[in-house]
Coordinates of C-alpha atoms and ligand atoms in Angstrom, one line a residue:
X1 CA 32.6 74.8 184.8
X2 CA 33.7 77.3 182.6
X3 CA 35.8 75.8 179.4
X4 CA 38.9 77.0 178.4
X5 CA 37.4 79.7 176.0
X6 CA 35.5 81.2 178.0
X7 CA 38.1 81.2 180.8
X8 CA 41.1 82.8 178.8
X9 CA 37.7 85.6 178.0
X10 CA 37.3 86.1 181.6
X11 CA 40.9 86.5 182.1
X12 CA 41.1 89.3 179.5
X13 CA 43.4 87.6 177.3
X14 CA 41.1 87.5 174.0
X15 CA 40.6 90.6 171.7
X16 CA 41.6 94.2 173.1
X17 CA 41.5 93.8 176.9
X18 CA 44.8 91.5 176.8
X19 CA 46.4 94.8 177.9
X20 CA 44.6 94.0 181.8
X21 CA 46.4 92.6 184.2
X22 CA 45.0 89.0 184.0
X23 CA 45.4 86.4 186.3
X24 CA 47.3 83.8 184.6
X25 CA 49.8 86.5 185.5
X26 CA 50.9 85.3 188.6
X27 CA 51.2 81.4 187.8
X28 CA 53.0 81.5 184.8
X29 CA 54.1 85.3 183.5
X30 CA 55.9 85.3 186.9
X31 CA 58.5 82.5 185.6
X32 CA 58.5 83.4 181.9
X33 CA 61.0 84.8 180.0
X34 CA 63.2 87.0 181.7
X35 CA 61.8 86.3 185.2
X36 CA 63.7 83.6 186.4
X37 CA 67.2 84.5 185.1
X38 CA 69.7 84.3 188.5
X39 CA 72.5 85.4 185.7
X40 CA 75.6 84.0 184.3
X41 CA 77.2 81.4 186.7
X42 CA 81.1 82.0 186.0
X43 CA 80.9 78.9 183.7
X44 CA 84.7 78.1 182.5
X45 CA 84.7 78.7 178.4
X46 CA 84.0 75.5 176.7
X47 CA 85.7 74.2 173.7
X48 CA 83.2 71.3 173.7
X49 CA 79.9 70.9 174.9
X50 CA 77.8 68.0 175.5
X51 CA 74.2 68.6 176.3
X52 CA 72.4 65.2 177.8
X53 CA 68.5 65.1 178.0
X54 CA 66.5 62.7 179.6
X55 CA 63.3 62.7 177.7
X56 CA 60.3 62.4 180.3
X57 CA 61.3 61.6 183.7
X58 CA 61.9 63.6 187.1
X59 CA 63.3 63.1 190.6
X60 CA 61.1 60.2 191.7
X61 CA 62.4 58.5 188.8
X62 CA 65.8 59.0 189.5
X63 CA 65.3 57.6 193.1
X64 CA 63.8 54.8 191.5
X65 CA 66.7 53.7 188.9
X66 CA 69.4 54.6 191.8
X67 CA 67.5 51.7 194.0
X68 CA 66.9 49.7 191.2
X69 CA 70.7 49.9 190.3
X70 CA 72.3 49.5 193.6
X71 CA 69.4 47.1 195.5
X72 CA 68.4 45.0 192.6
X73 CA 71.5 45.1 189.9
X74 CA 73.8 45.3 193.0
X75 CA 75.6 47.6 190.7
X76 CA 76.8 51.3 191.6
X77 CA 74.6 54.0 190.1
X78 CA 76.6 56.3 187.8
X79 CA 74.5 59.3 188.6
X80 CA 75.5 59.5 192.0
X81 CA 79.0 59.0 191.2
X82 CA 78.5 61.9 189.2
X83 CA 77.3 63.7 191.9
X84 CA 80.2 63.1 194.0
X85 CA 82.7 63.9 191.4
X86 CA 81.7 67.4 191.6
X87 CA 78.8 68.1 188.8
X88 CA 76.8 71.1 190.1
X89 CA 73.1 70.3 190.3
X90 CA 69.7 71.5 190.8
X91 CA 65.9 71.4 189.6
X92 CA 64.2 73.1 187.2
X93 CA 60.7 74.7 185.9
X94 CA 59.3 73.1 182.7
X95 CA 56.1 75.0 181.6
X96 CA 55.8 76.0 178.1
X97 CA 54.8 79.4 177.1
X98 CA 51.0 78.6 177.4
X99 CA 49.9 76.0 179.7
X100 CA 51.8 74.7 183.1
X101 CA 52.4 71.3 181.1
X102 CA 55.1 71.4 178.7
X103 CA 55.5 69.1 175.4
X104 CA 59.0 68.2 174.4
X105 CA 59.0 70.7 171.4
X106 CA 58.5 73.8 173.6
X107 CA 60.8 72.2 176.2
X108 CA 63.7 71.6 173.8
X109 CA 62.5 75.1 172.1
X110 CA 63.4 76.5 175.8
X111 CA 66.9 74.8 176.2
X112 CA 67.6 76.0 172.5
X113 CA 66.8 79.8 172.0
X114 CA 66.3 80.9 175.5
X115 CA 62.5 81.5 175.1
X116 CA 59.0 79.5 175.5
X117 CA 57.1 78.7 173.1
X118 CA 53.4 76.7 172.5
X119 CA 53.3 73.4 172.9
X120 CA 53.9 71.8 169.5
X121 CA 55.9 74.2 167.9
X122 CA 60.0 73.9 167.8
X123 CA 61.9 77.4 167.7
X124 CA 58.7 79.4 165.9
X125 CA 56.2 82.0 167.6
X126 CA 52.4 80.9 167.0
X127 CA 52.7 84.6 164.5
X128 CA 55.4 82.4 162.3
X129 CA 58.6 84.5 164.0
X130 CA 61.5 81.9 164.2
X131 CA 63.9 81.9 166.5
X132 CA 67.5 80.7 166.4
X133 CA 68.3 77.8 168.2
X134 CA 72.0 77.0 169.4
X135 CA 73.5 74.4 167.0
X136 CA 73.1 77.3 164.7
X137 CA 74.9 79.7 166.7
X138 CA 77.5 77.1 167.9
X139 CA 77.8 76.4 164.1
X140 CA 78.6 79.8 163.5
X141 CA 81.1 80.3 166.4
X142 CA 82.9 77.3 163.9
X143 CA 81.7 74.1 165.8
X144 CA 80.7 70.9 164.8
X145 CA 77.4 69.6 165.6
X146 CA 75.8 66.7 166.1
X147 CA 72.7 64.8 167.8
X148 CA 72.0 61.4 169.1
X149 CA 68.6 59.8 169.7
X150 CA 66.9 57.1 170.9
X151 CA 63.9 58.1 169.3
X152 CA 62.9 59.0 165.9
X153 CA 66.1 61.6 164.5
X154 CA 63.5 63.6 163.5
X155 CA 61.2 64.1 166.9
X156 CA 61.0 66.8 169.1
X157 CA 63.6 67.1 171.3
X158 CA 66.6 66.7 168.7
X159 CA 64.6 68.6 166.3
X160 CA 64.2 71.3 168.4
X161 CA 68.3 72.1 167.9
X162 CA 68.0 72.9 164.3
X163 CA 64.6 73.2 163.1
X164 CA 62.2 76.2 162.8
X165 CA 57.9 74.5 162.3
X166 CA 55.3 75.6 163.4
X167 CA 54.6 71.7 164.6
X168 CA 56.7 69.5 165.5
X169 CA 54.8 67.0 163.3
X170 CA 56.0 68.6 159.8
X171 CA 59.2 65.7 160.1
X172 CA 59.4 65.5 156.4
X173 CA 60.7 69.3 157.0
X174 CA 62.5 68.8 159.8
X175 CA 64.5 66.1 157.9
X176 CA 65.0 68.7 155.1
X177 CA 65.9 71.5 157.7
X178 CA 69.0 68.8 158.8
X179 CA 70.4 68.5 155.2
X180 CA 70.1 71.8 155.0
X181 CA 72.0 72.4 157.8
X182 CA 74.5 69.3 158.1
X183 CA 75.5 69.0 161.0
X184 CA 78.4 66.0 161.4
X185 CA 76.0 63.8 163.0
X186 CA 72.8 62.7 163.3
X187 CA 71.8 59.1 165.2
X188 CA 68.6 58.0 166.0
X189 CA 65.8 56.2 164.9
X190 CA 63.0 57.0 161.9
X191 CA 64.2 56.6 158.4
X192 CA 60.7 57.3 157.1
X193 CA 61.4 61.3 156.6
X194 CA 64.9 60.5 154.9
X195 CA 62.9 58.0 152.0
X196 CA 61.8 58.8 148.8
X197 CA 59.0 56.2 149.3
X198 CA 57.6 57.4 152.5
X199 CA 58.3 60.9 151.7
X200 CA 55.6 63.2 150.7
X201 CA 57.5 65.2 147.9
X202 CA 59.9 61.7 146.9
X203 CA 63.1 62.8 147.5
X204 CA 65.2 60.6 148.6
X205 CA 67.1 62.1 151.4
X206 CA 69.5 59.4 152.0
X207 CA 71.0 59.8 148.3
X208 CA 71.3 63.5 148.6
X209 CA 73.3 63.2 152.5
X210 CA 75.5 60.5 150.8
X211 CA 76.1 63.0 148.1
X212 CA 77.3 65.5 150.5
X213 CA 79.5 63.3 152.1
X214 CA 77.9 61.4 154.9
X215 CA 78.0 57.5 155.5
X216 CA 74.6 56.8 155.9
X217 CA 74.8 53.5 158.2
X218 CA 70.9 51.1 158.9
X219 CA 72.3 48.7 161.5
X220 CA 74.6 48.5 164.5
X221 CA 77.0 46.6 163.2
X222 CA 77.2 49.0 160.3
X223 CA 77.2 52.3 162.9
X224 CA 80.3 50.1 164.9
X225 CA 82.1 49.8 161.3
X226 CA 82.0 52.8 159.9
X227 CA 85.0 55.3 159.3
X228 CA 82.9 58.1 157.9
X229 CA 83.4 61.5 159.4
X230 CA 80.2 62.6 158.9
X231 CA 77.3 60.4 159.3
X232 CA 73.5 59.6 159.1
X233 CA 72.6 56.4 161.0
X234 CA 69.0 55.6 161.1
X235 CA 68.5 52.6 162.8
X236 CA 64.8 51.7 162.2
X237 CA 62.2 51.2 159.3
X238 CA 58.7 53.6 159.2
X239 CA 58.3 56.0 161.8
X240 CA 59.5 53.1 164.8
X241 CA 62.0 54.8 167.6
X242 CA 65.1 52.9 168.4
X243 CA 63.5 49.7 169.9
X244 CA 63.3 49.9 174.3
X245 CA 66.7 48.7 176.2
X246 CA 64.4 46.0 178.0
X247 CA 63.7 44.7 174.3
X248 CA 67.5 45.1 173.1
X249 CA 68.8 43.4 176.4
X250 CA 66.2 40.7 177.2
X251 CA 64.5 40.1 173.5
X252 CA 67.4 39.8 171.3
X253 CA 67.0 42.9 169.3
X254 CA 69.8 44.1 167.5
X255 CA 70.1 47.5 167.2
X256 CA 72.8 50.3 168.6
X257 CA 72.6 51.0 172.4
X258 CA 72.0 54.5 173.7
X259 CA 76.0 54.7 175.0
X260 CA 77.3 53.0 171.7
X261 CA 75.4 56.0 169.7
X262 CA 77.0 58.6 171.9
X263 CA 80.7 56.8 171.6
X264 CA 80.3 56.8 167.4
X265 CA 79.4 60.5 167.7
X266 CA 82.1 61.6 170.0
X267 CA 84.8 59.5 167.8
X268 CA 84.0 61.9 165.1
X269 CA 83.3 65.6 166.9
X270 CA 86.7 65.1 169.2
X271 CA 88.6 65.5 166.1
X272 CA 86.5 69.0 165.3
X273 CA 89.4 71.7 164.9
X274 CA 87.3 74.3 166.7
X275 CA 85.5 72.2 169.1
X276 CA 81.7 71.3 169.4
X277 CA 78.1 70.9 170.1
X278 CA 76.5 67.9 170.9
X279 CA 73.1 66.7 172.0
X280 CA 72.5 63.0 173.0
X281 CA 69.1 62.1 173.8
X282 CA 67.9 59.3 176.0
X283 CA 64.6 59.9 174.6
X284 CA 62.5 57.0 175.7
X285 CA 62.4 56.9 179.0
X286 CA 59.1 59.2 178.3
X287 CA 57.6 56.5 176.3
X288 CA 57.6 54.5 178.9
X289 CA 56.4 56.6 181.4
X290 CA 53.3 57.5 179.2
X291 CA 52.7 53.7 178.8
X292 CA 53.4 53.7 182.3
X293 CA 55.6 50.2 182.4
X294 CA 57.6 50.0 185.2
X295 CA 60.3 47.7 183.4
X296 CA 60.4 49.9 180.1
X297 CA 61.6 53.3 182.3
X298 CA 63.5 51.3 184.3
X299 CA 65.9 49.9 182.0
X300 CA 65.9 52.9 180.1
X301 CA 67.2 54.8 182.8
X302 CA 69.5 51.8 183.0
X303 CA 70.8 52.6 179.6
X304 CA 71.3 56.5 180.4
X305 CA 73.0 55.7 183.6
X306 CA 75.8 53.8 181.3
X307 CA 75.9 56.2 178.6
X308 CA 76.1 59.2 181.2
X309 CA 79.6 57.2 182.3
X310 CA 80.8 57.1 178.8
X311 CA 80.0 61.1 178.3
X312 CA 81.8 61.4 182.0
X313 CA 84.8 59.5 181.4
X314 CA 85.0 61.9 177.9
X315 CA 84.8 65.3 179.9
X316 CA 87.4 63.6 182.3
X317 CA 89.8 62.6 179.4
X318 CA 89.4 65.9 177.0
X319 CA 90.1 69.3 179.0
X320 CA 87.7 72.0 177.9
X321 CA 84.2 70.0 178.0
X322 CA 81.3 70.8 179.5
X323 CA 78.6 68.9 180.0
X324 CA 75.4 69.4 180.7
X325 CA 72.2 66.7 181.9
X326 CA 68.7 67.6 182.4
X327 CA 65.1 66.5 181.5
X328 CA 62.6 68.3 179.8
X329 CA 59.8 67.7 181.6
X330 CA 58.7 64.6 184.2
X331 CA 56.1 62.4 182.6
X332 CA 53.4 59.7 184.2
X333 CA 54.0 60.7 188.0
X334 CA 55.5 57.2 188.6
X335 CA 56.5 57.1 192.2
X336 CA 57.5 53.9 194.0
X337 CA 55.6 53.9 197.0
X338 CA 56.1 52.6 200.7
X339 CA 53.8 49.3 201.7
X340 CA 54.1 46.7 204.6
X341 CA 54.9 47.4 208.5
X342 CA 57.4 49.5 208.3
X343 CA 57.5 49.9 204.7
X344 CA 59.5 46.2 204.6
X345 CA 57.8 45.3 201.8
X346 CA 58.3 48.4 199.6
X347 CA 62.1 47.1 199.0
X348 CA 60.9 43.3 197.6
X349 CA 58.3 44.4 195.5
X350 CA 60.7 46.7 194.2
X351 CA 63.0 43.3 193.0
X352 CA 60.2 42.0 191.4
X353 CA 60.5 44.4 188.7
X354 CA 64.1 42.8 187.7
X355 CA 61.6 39.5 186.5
X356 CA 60.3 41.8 184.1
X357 CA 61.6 40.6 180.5
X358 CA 59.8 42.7 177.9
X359 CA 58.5 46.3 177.7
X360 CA 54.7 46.2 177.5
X361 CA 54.1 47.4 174.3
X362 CA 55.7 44.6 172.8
X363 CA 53.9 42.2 175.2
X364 CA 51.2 44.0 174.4
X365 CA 51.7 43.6 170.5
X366 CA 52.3 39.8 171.1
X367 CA 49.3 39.1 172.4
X368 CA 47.4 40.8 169.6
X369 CA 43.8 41.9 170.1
X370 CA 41.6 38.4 170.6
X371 CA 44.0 36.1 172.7
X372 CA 43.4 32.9 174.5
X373 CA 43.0 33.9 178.3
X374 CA 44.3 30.7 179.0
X375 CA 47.6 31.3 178.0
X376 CA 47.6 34.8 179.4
X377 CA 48.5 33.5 182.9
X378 CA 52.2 32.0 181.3
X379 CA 53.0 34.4 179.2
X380 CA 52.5 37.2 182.1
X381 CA 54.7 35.1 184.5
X382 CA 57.5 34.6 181.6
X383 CA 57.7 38.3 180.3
X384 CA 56.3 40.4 183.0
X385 CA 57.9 38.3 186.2
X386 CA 54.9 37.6 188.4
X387 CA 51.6 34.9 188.2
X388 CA 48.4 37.1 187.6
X389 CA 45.5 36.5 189.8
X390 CA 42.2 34.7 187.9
X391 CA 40.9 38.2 188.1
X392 CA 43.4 40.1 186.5
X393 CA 43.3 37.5 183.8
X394 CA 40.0 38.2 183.2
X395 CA 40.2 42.0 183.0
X396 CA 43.4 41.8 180.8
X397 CA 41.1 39.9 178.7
X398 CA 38.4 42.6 178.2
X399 CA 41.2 45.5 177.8
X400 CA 42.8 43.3 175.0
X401 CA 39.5 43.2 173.7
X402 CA 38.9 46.9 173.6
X403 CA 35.7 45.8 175.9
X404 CA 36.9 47.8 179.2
X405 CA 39.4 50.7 180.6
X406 CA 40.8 50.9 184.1
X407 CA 43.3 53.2 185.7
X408 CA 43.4 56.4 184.1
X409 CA 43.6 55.9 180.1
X410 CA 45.1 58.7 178.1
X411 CA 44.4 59.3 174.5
X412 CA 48.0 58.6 173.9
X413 CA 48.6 54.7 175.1
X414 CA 44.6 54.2 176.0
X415 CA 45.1 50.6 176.2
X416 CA 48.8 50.3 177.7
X417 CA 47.6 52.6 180.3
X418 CA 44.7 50.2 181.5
X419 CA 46.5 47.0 180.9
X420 CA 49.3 48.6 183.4
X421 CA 46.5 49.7 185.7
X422 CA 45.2 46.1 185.8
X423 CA 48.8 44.3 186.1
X424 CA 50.7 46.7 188.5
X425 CA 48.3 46.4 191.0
X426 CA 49.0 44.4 194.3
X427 CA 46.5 42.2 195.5
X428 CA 46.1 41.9 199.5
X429 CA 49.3 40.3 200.7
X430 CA 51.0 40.0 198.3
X431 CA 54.6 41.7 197.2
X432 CA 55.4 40.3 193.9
X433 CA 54.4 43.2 192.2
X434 CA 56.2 46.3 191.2
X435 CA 55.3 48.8 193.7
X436 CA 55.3 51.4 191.1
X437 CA 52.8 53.6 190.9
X438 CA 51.9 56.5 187.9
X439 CA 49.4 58.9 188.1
X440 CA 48.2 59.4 184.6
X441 CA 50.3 58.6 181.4
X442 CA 50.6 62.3 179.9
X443 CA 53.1 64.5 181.1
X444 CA 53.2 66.4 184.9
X445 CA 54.5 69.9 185.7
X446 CA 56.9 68.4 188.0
X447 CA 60.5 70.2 188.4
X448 CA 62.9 68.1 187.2
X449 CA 66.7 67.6 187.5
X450 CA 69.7 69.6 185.8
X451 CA 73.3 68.9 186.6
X452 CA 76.5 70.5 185.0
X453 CA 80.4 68.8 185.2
X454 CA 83.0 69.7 183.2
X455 CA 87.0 71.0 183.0
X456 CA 87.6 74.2 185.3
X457 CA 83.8 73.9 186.9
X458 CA 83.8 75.2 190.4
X459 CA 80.5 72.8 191.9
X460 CA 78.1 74.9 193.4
X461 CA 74.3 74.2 193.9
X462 CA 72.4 75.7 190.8
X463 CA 68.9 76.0 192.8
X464 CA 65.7 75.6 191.4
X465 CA 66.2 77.5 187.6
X466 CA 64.0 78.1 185.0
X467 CA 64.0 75.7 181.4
X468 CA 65.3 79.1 179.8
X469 CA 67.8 79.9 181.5
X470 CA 70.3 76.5 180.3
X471 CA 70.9 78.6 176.8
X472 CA 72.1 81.4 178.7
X473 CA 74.5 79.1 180.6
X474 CA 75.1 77.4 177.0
X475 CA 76.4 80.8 175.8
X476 CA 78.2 81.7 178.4
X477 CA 80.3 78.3 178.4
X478 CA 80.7 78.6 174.4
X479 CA 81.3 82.4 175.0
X480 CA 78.7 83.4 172.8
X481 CA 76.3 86.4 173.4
X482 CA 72.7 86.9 171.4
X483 CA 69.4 87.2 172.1
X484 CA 65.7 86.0 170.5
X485 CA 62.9 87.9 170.3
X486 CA 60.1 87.2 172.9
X487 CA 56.6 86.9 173.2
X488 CA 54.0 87.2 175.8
X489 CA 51.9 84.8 176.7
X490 CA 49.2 87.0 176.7
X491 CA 50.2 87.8 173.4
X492 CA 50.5 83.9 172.4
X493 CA 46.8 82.9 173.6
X494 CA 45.3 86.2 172.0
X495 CA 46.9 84.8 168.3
X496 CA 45.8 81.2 169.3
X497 CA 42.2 83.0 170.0
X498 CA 42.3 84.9 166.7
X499 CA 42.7 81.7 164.6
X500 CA 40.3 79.8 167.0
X501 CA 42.8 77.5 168.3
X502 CA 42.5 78.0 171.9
X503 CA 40.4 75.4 172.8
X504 CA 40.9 71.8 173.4
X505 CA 44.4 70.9 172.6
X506 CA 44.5 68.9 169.4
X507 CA 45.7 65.2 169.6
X508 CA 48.3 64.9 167.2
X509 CA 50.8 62.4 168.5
X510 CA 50.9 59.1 170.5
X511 CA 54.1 60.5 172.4
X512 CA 54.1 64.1 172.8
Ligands
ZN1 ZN1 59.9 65.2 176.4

């Protein structure tokens, strides 16, 4: 089997023969860059624009969450609502500028400047070119800005509005790039890059926001209290992202919900004289698709569905928003799959996930590394919803251990991966399991939804669009007109080649 090397060799992308027409060509070129545009959609100018991403989930998700919601909850699913209130939607394309599989830095890169970039990298050419990503051109056009996570404040997708790295790993810059820039708010989780302590060059970012005017609020009940107009919230300690929805609902942990961060931001951009731009992120839903814990997306999707009412309800109330809701890419391939005569029994094992209590990386972390297998059989049936057969006791027991693997480990959540593998499965006859099953626990090329709703917008299907083409329509709405420079890809893999980079992809992260 030839190895990557050698294959982007044969393909005439290394050294002087990147010129040739090479075959990558076709799969990816043919989508790149220019080649999907279908042109400006008559959007309505925006005074305001809300952009909502869905970190790490695609259509068979949705479909999940919308049963989950109506079957299980008994409770109306917002997204279709949405849907029938007139949003425009569609899919779209998610490959990066060098490989079919995106990470959220290029993908957020995409939405942001209009062009692809390597995985890894947020608005920067592998040659060190930056490009200019929107909050910076909305800020100039005199808006207010702002971003709202459920992750880390600094991680990809957010960063990708305002920073220029070369990796998204450099979040002690990133964190500097948002003082820099200021922008009226920033919510999420991750106060490690704002601490003098944790920081590598000791300054103590949180002093130098508050003396520039920000209230910089650690807690929920200090986000729900504040009056600041401008404001730094950073809900948790070290590098931890805002905790999992099944965690905050089920296990008593007290921090801000996802809709609760998106409420304290629009309180303080409505009042912007000239309008603004705002990104809220429901950026977990990846996580737990790359641990692949049926639960953990779930209820995240749960907590998007709510806070994609409260954005609603604010286009419906403030004439002259637009709002736009996509993912960046689908991750883990979870699909809930048909079983029983008739598929019967695909709808009840479905319910079974609702007796699911605690994401699994917290039941996972409970457990620790050497526990007793006898009490592995309670704790599954309290926090997980279902009894465990003797056998799946005893292979939990070895992949707590670190003694065996099953299912399809990744690098990233290794042992989250196999323990899911192990518990999700359904024994012979039985349909107390989830019937949820993911195909790997990295990302997947998958299209993935895009919807827009907002004052003046005629619906109309958007078809299947490329990842670039949502700054185009983020211009047009803001009526804005300006252009990055662009790159090949050719061009991309022969200065990846030239530093010797263009082999394995390099593990950096545990959720890229
Ligand atoms: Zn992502």
């Amino acid at each position: 089997m030839m190895d990557r090397r050698q294959w982007i060799r044969a393909a005439g992308l290394a050294g002087v023969a990147a010129a040739a027409p090479s075959p990558l060509s076709p799969s990816l070129s043919a989508l790149t860059q220019r080649g999907a545009a279908p042109g400006p959609l008559g959007l309505p100018r925006a005074r305001n624009l809300i952009f909502f991403a869905l970190d790490g989930t695609g259509f068979e998700d949705l479909a999940t969450a919308s049963h989950f919601s109506e079957r299980v909850l008994g409770r109306p699913f917002f997204f279709r609502e949405f849907l029938r209130r007139g949003a425009s939607s569609g899919a779209m394309f998610t490959h990066s500028l060098t490989a079919v599989v995106t990470d959220s830095a290029a993908a957020s890169t995409a939405w942001s400047t209009g062009r692809k970039v390597v995985n890894g990298a947020l608005c920067m050419y592998p040659d060190g070119r930056p490009l200019r990503p929107i909050l910076d051109l909305a800020r100039e056009a005199g808006r207010a800005t702002g971003l709202a996570t459920t992750t880390r404040i600094t991680h990809a997708t957010p960063a990708g509005w305002i920073a220029r790295v070369a990796d998204r790993d450099q979040e002690d810059d990133i964190a500097l790039q948002y003082l820099e820039f200021q922008p009226e708010v920033l919510l999420g989780g991750g106060a490690a890059h704002f601490l003098a302590r944790s920081r590598r060059d000791r300054r103590d970012l949180v002093a130098e926001f508050r003396a520039r005017g920000y209230d910089v609020v650690r807690s929920r009940r200090e986000l729900l209290n504040s009056a600041g107009d401008r404001i730094l919230g950073l809900f948790t300690d070290g590098t931890s992202h805002v905790p999992y929805e099944i965690d905050r609902r089920f296990q008593g942990v007290d921090t801000p919900s996802l809709a609760e961060m998106a409420g304290a931001a629009l309180a303080r951009l409505q009042e912007a004289p000239r309008g603004f731009v705002l990104q809220v992120e429901a950026g977990r839903i990846d996580h737990a698709n790359h641990e692949n814990d049926p639960g953990g997306m779930i209820w995240e999707w749960m907590a998007a569905d709510e806070t994609l009412r409260l954005l609603v309800d604010f286009v419906d109330r403030t004439p002259g928003t637009l709002l736009f809701v996509a993912a960046d890419h689908d991750t883990g391939g979870g699909t809930v799959y048909g079983f029983g005569d008739n598929y019967l029994s695909s709808t009840p094992a479905l319910l079974t996930v609702q007796r699911q209590r605690m994401s699994l990386q917290r039941f996972r972390s409970r457990l620790g590394r050497n526990p007793d297998l006898a009490l592995l059989p309670e704790a599954v049936r309290e926090f997980l919803g279902f009894d465990p057969t003797p056998d799946q006791v005893e292979r939990m027991g070895r992949v707590l251990k670190g003694e065996a693997s099953f299912g399809h480990p990744t690098a990233h959540s290794g042992d989250l991966n196999s323990l899911a593998a192990v518990l999700w499965e359904i024994p012979k006859g039985r349909v107390d399991r989830p019937n949820l099953a993911f195909s790997t626990g990295n990302h997947t090329a998958g299209t993935v939804p895009v919807a827009l709703y907002g004052t003046g917008l005629t619906p109309a299907p958007l078809g299947v669009v490329d990842n670039t083409q949502l700054f185009s329509w983020m211009l047009e709405a803001l009526g804005l007109s300006f252009s990055n420079p662009e790159m090949s890809e050719a061009e991309a893999l022969e200065i990846l080649a030239r530093r010797g980079e263009e082999g394995e992809p390099r593990f950096r992260h545990p959720f890229d």
